[in-house]
Short mmCIF file of C-alpha atoms in Angstrom, two decimals:
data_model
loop_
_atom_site.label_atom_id
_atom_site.label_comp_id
_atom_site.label_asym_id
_atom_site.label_seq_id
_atom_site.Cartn_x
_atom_site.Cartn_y
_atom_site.Cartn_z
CA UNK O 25 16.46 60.54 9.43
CA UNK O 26 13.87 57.92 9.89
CA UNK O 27 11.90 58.63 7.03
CA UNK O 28 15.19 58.44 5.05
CA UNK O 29 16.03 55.33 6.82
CA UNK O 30 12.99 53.48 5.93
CA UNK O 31 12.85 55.23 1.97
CA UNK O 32 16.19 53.94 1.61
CA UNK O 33 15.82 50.21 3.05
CA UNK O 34 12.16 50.67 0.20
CA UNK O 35 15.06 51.28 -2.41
CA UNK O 36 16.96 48.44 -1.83
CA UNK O 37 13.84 45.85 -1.92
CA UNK O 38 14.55 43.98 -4.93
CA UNK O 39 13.49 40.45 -6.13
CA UNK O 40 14.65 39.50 -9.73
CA UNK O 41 11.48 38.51 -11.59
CA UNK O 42 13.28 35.37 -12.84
CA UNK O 43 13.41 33.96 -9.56
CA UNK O 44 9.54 32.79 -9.57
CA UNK O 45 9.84 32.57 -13.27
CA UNK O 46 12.58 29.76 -12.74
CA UNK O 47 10.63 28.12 -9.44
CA UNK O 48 7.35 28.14 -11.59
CA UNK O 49 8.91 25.88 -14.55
CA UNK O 50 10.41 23.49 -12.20
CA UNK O 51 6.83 23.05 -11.21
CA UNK O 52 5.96 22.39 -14.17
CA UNK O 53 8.86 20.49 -15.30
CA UNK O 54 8.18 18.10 -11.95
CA UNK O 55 4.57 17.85 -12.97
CA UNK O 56 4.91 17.09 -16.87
CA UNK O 57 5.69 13.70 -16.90
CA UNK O 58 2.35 13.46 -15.18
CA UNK O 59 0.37 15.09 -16.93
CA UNK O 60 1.56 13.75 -19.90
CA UNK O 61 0.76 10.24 -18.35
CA UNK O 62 -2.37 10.82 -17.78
CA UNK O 63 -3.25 13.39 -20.25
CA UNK O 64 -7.41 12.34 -20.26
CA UNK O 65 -7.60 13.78 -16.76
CA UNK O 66 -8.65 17.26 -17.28
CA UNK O 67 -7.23 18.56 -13.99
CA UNK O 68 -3.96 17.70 -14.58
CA UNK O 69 -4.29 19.20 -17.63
CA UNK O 70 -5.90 22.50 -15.97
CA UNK O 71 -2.74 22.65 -13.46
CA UNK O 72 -0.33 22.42 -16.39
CA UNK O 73 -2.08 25.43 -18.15
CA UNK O 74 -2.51 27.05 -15.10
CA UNK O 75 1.30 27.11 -14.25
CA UNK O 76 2.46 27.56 -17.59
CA UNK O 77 -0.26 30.73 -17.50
CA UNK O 78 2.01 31.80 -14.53
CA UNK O 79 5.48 31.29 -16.25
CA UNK O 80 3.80 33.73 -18.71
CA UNK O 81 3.18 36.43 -16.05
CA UNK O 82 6.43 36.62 -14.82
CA UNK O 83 7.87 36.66 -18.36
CA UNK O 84 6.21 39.53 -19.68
CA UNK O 85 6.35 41.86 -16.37
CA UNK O 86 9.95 41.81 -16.35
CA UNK O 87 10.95 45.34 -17.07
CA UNK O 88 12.93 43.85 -20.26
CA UNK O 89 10.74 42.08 -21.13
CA UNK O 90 8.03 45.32 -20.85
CA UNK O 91 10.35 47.57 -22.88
CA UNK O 92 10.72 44.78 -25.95
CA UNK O 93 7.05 44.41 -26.42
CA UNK O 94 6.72 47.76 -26.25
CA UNK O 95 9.40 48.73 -28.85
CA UNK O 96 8.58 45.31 -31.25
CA UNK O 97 4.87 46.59 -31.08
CA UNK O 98 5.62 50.42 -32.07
CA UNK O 99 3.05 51.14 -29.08
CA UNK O 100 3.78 53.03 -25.65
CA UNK O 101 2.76 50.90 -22.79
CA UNK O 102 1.41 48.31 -24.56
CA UNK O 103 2.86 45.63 -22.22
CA UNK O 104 0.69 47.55 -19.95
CA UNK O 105 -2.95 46.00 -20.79
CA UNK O 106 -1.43 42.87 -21.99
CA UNK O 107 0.22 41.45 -18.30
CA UNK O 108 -2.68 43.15 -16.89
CA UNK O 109 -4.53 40.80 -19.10
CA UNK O 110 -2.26 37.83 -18.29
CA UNK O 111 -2.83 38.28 -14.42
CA UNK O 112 -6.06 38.83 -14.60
CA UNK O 113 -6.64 35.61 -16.66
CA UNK O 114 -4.14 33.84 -14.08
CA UNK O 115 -6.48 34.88 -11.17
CA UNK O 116 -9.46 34.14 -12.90
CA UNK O 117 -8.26 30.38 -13.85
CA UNK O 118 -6.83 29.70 -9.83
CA UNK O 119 -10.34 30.54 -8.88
CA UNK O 120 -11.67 28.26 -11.75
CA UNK O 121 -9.01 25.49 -10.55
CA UNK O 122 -9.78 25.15 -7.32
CA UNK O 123 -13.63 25.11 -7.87
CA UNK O 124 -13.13 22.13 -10.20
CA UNK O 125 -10.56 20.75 -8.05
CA UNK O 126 -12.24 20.71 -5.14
CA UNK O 127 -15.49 19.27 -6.16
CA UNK O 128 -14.50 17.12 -8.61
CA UNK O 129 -15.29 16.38 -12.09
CA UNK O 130 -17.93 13.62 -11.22
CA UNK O 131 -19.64 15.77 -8.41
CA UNK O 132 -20.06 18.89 -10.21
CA UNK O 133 -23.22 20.35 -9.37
CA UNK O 134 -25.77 22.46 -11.52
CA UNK O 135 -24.76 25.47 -9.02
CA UNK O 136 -21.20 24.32 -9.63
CA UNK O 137 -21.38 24.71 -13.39
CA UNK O 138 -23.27 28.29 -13.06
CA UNK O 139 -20.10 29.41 -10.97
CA UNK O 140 -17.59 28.20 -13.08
CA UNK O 141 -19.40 30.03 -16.06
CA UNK O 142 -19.85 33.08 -14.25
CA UNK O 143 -16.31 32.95 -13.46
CA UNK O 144 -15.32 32.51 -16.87
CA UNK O 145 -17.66 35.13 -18.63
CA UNK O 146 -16.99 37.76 -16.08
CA UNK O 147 -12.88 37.59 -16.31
CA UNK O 148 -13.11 37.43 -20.14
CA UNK O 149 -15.53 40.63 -19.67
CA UNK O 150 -12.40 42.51 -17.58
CA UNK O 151 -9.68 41.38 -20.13
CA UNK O 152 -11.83 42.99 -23.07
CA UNK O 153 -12.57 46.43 -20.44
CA UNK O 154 -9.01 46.80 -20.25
CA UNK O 155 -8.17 46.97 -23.81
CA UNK O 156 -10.98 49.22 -24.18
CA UNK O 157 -9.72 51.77 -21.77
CA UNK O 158 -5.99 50.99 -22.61
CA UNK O 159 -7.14 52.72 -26.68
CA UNK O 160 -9.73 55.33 -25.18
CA UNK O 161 -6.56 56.47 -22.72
CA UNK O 162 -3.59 58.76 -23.37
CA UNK O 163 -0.75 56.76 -22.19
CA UNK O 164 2.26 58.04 -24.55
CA UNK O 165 4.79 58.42 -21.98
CA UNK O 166 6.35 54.62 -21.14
CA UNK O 167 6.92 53.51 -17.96
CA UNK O 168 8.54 50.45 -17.09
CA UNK O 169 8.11 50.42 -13.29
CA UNK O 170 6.19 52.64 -11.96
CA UNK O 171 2.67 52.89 -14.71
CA UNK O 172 0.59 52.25 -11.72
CA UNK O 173 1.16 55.37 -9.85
CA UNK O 174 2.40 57.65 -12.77
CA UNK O 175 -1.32 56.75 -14.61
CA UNK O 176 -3.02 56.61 -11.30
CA UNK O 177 -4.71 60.42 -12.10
CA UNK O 178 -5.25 59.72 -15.87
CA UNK O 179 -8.44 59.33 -17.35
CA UNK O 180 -9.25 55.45 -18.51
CA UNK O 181 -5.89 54.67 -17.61
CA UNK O 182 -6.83 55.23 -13.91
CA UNK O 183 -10.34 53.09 -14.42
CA UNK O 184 -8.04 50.29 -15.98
CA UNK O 185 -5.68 50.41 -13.09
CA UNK O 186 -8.41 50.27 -10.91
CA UNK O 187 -10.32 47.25 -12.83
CA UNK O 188 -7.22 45.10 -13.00
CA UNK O 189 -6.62 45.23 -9.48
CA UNK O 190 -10.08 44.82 -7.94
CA UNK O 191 -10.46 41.94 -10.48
CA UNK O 192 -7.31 40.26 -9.44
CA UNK O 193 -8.41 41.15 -5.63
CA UNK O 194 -11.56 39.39 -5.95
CA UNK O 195 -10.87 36.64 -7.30
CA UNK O 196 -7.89 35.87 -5.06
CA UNK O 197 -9.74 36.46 -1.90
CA UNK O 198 -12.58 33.91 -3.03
CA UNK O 199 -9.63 31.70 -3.68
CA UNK O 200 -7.92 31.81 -0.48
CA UNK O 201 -11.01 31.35 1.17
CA UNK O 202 -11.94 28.25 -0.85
CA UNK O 203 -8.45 26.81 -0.06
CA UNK O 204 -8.74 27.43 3.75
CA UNK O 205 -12.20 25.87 3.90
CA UNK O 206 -10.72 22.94 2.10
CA UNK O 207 -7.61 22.50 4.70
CA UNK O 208 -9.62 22.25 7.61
CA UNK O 209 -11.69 19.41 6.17
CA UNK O 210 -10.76 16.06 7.97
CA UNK O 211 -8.89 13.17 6.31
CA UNK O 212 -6.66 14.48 4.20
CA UNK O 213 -3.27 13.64 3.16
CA UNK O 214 -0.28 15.16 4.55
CA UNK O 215 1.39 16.04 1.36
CA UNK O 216 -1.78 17.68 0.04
CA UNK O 217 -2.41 19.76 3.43
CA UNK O 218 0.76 21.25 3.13
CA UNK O 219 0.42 22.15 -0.50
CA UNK O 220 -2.62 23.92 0.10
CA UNK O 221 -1.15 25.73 3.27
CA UNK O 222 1.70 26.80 1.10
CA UNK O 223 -1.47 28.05 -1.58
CA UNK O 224 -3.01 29.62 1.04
CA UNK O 225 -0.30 32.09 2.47
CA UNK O 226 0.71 32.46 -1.48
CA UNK O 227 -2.73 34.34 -1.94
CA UNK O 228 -2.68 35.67 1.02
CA UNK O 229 0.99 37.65 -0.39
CA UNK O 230 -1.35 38.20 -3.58
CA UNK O 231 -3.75 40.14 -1.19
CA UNK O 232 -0.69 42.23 0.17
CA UNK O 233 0.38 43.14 -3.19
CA UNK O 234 -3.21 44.01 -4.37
CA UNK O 235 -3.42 46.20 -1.06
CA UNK O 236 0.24 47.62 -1.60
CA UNK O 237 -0.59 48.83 -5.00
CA UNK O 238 -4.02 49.98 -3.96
CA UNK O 239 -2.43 52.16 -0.89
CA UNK O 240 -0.13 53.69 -3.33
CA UNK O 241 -2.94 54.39 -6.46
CA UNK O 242 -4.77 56.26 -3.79
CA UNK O 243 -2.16 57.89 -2.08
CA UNK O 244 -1.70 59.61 -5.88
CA UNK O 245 -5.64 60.36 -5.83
CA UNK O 246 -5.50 62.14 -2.64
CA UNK O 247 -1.66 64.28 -3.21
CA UNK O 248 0.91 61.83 -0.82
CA UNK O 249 3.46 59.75 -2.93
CA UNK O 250 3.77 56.38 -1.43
CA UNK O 251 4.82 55.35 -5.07
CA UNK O 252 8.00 52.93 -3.03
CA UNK O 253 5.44 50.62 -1.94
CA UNK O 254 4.18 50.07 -5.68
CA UNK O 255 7.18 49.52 -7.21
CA UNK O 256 9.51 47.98 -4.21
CA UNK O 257 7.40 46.47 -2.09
CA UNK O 258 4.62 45.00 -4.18
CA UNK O 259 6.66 42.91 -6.77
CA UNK O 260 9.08 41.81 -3.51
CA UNK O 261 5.15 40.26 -2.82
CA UNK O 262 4.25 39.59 -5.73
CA UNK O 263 7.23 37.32 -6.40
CA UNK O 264 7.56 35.44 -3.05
CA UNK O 265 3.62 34.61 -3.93
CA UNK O 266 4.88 32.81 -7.04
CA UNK O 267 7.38 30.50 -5.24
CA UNK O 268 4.46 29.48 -2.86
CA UNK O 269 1.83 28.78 -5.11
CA UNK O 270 4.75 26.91 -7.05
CA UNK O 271 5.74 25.09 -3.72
CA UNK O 272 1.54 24.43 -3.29
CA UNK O 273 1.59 22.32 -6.36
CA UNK O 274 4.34 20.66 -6.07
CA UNK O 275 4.57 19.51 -2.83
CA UNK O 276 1.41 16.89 -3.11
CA UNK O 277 3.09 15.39 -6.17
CA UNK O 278 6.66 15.76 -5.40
CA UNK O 279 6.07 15.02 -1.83
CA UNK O 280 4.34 11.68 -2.13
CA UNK O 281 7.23 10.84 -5.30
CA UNK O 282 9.73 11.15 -2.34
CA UNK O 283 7.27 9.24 0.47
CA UNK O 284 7.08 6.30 -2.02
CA UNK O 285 10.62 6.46 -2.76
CA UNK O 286 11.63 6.38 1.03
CA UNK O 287 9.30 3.51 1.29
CA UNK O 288 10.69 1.48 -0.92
CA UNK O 289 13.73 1.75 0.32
CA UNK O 290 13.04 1.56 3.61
CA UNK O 291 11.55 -1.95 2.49
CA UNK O 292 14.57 -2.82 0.19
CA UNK O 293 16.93 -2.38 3.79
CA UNK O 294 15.21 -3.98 6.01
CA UNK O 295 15.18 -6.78 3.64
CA UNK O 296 18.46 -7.46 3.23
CA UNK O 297 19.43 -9.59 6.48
CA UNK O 298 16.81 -12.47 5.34
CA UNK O 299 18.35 -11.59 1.57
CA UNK O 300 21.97 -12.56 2.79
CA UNK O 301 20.67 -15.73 4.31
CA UNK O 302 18.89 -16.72 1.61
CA UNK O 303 22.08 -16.01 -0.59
CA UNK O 304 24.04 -18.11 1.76
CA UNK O 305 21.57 -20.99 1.22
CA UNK O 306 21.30 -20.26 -2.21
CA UNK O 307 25.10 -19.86 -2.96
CA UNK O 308 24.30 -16.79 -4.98
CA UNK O 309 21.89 -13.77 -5.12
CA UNK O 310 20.36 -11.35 -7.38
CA UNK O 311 22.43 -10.41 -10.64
CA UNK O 312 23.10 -6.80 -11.24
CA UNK O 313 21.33 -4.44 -13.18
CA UNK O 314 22.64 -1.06 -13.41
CA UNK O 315 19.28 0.42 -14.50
CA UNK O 316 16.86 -1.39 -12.29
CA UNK O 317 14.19 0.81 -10.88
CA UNK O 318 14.04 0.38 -7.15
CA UNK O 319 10.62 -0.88 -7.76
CA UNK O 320 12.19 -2.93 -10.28
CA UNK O 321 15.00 -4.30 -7.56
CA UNK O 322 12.39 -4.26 -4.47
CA UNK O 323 10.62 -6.94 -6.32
CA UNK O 324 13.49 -9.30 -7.64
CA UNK O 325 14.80 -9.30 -4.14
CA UNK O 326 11.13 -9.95 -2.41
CA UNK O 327 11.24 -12.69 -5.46
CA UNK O 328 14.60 -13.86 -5.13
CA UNK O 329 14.04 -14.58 -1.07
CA UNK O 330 10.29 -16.33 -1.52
CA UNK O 331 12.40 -18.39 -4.47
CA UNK O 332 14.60 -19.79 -1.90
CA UNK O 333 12.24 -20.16 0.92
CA UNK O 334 9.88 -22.32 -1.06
CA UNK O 335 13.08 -24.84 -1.50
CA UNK O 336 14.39 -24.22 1.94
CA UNK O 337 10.63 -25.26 3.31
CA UNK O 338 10.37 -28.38 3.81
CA UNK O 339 13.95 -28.39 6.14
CA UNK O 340 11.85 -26.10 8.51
CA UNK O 341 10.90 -28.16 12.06
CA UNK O 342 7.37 -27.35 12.31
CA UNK O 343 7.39 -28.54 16.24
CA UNK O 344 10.25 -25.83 16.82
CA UNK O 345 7.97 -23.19 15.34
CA UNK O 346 5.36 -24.11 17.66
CA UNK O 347 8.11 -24.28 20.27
CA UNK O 348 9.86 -21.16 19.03
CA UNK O 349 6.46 -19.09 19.45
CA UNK O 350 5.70 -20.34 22.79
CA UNK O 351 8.87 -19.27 23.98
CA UNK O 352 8.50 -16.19 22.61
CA UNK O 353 5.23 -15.15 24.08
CA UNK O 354 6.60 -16.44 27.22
CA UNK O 355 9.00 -13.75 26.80
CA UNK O 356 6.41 -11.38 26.37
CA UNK O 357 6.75 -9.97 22.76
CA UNK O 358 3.52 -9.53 21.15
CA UNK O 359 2.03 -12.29 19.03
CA UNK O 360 3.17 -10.78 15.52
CA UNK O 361 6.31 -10.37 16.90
CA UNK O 362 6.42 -13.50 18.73
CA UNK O 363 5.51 -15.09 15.10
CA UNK O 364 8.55 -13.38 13.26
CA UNK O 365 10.93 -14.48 15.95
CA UNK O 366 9.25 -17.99 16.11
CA UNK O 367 9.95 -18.01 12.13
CA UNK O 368 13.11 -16.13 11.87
CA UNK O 369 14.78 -18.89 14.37
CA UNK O 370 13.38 -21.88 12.37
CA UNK O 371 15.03 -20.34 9.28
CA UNK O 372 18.16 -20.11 10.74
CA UNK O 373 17.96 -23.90 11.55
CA UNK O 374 16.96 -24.65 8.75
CA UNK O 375 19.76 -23.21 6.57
CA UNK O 376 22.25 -24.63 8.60
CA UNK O 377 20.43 -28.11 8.52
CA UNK O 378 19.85 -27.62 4.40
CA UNK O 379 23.86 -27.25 3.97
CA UNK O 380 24.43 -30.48 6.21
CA UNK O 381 22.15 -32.63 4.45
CA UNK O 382 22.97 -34.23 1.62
CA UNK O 383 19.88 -36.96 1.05
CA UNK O 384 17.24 -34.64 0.60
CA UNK O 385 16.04 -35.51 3.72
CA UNK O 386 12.72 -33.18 5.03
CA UNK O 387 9.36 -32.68 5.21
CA UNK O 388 6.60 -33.09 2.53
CA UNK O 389 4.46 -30.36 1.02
CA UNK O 390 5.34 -27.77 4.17
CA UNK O 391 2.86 -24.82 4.14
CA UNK O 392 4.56 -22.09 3.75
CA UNK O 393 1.89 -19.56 3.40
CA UNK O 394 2.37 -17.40 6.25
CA UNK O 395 6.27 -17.63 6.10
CA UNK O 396 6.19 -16.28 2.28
CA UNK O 397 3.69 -13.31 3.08
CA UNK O 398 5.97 -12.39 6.09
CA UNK O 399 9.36 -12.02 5.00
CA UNK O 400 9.59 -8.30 5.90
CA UNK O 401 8.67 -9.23 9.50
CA UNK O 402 10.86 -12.46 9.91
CA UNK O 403 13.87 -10.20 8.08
CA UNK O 404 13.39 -7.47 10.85
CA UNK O 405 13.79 -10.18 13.48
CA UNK O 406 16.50 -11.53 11.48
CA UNK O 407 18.42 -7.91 12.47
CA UNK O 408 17.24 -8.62 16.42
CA UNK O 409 20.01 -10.97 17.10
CA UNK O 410 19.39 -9.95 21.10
CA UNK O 411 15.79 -11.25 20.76
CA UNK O 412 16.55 -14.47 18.63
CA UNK O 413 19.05 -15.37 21.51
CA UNK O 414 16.95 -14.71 24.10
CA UNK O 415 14.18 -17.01 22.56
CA UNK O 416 16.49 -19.70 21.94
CA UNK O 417 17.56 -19.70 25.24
CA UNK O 418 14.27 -20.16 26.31
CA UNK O 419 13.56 -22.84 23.86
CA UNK O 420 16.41 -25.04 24.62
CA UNK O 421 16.52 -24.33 28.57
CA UNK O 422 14.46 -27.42 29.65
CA UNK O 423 13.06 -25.55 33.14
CA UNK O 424 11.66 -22.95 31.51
CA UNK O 425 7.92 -22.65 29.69
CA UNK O 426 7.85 -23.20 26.23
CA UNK O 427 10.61 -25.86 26.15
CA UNK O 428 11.01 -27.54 22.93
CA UNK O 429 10.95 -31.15 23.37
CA UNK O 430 14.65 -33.13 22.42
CA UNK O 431 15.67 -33.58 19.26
CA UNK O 432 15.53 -37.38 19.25
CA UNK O 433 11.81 -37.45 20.64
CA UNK O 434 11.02 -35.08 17.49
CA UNK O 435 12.35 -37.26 14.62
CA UNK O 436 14.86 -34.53 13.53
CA UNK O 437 18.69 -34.07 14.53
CA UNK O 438 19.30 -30.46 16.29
CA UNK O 439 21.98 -28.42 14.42
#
């Protein structure tokens, strides 16, 4: 009952191919407009191939897919050498990938070089074997899912079998272990650690399916039929690899698309509180644009607010500033922060003075250096109202350090 337990569950294992087919060409589609960008950089261009090689795979191994080649080309099993071919050539151009990837174009050594050609004649050598044996064999009867095990006993089909997946074996183990090296290397990025985890347990499912189809090729040699775990198991593998090594190149691209995005948000938000007191000095703010980038609308409001501070300058009370700081420090916030309060209070002031005055009363030629590099810090203590209270407090309570000196000893009316 057990054994017909666990036969049945091996029955029901079942992964459309089109799954990874569809999670490979949003990979690519995410990655195009890159590569297109920068189409001179040759391993951008590699990773498009190499993806596209991929789509390929998972095309032509669909079981439709095997029985339309095989009925447009007149031949029995003819899809059989060809995706053999394709994965083959897909393995071989992973391991190619990552050499070059790794090492980089401008550090490729002489040793480098000899690897990548030996790489590259040796995989073209297996894709010509296997059409060799494919014609010397007698492989009339078509099978769409099982070949592997139904061929496993037949002369040159067997050594074909046998080729393809030590090939593919090979060249995914020297992979993986490339990639592993590579993630435990210090300093790098987050995104690009992840993708090559997610590359790493995708060949490490490749290895599964090269040992599921082995088990089952030589369960045939020796009399057993474990032909479930060659046609169930193996593709369930083989396909759940495909989403990972999609996932692996997406996520460094993809990944740091959606940090920069955040970020710029992030910085568009905490913007706005100096942005709507800039506007209420200004008496308007930035026009609408429907398709503005939000690199395009970061900048017109980081231009917008320096715009207005550069006018707004010279109604700033230098001596509160000093004050201001003091005050704050006395508080004990940190210096920065102390700074950004110091300034963030002083605006304040200063719009309120700017809509009072009417004689374009203020100082000369402020500097304003500081104060327009800033903005993101003085808006964040703009949002603090707690701490700009508790400084001015401080500043205006007359027994406590960092007192700012009256209004009428400074030469300029208090709001």
């Amino acid at each position: 009952m057990l054994a017909a337990g666990s036969s049945g569950l091996l029955d029901h294992l079942y992964i459309s191919f089109w799954i990874p087919t569809a999670v490979l060409c949003a990979a690519l589609a995410i990655k195009l407009p890159t590569i297109i960008r920068l189409w001179r950089d040759p391993l951008l261009r590699a990773v498009g191939g190499l993806l596209l090689l991929a789509c390929t795979v998972f095309v032509f191994v669909a079981p439709s897919t095997i029985a339309w080649t095989n009925r447009v080309t007149g031949v029995p099993n003819i899809s059989a050498p060809w995706c053999y071919s394709l994965l083959t050539a897909f393995a071989g151009s992973c391991l190619l990938l990552i050499i070059a990837w790794r090492n980089g174009l401008s550090e490729r050594s002489p040793a480098t070089r000899r690897a990548m050609l030996w790489v590259l004649c040796t995989y073209a050598g297996v894709i010509v074997a296997l059409w060799v044996l494919f014609f010397l064999a007698d492989a009339s009867v078509e099978r769409l899912r099982d070949l592997d095990t139904y061929y496993a006993n037949t002369p040159y089909m067997r050594e074909l079998i046998l080729l393809y997946l030590l090939a593919h074996c090979v060249a995914v183990l020297i992979t993986s272990r490339l990639i592993w090296n590579w993630v435990r290397t210090d300093g790098l990025d987050v995104w690009l650690r992840s993708g090559l985890v997610c590359l790493v347990v995708g060949y490490g499912l490749n290895l599964i399916f090269d040992a599921l189809k082995l088990t089952a090729v030589g369960a045939r040699w020796t009399g057993h039929d474990l032909d479930r775990l060659s046609t169930n198991v193996a593709p369930l593998a083989a396909c759940l690899s495909a989403i990972l090594v999609a996932a692996g190149f997406i996520l460094p691209h993809a990944g740091q698309y959606l940090h920069d995005r955040w970020r710029i948000r992030t910085a568009r938000r905490e913007l706005r509180p100096l942005y709507v007191l800039m506007r209420s000095v200004n008496g308007s703010g930035v026009s609408f644009r429907l398709y503005a980038t939000p690199e395009l609308q970061l900048i017109r409001r980081e231009t917008f607010i320096r715009d207005v501070l550069l006018g707004l300058a010279r109604h700033i009370d230098e001596a509160q500033v000093r004050h201001a700081y003091a005050a704050a420090l006395a508080l004990g916030f940190p210096p920065e922060r102390s700074r950004a309060l110091a300034a963030a209070l002083s605006i304040q002031d200063a719009a309120a003075r700017k809509v009072r005055e009417t004689d374009g009363t203020g100082a000369e030629n402020p500097d304003t250096t500081d104060l327009l590099q800033e903005i993101g810090a003085v808006s964040r203590a703009l949002r603090a109202s707690g701490d700009l209270a508790a400084v001015r407090a401080r500043v205006t309570d007359p027994t406590e350090p960092g007192h700012r000196a009256p209004a009428a000893e400074s030469g300029v009316s208090r709001p």
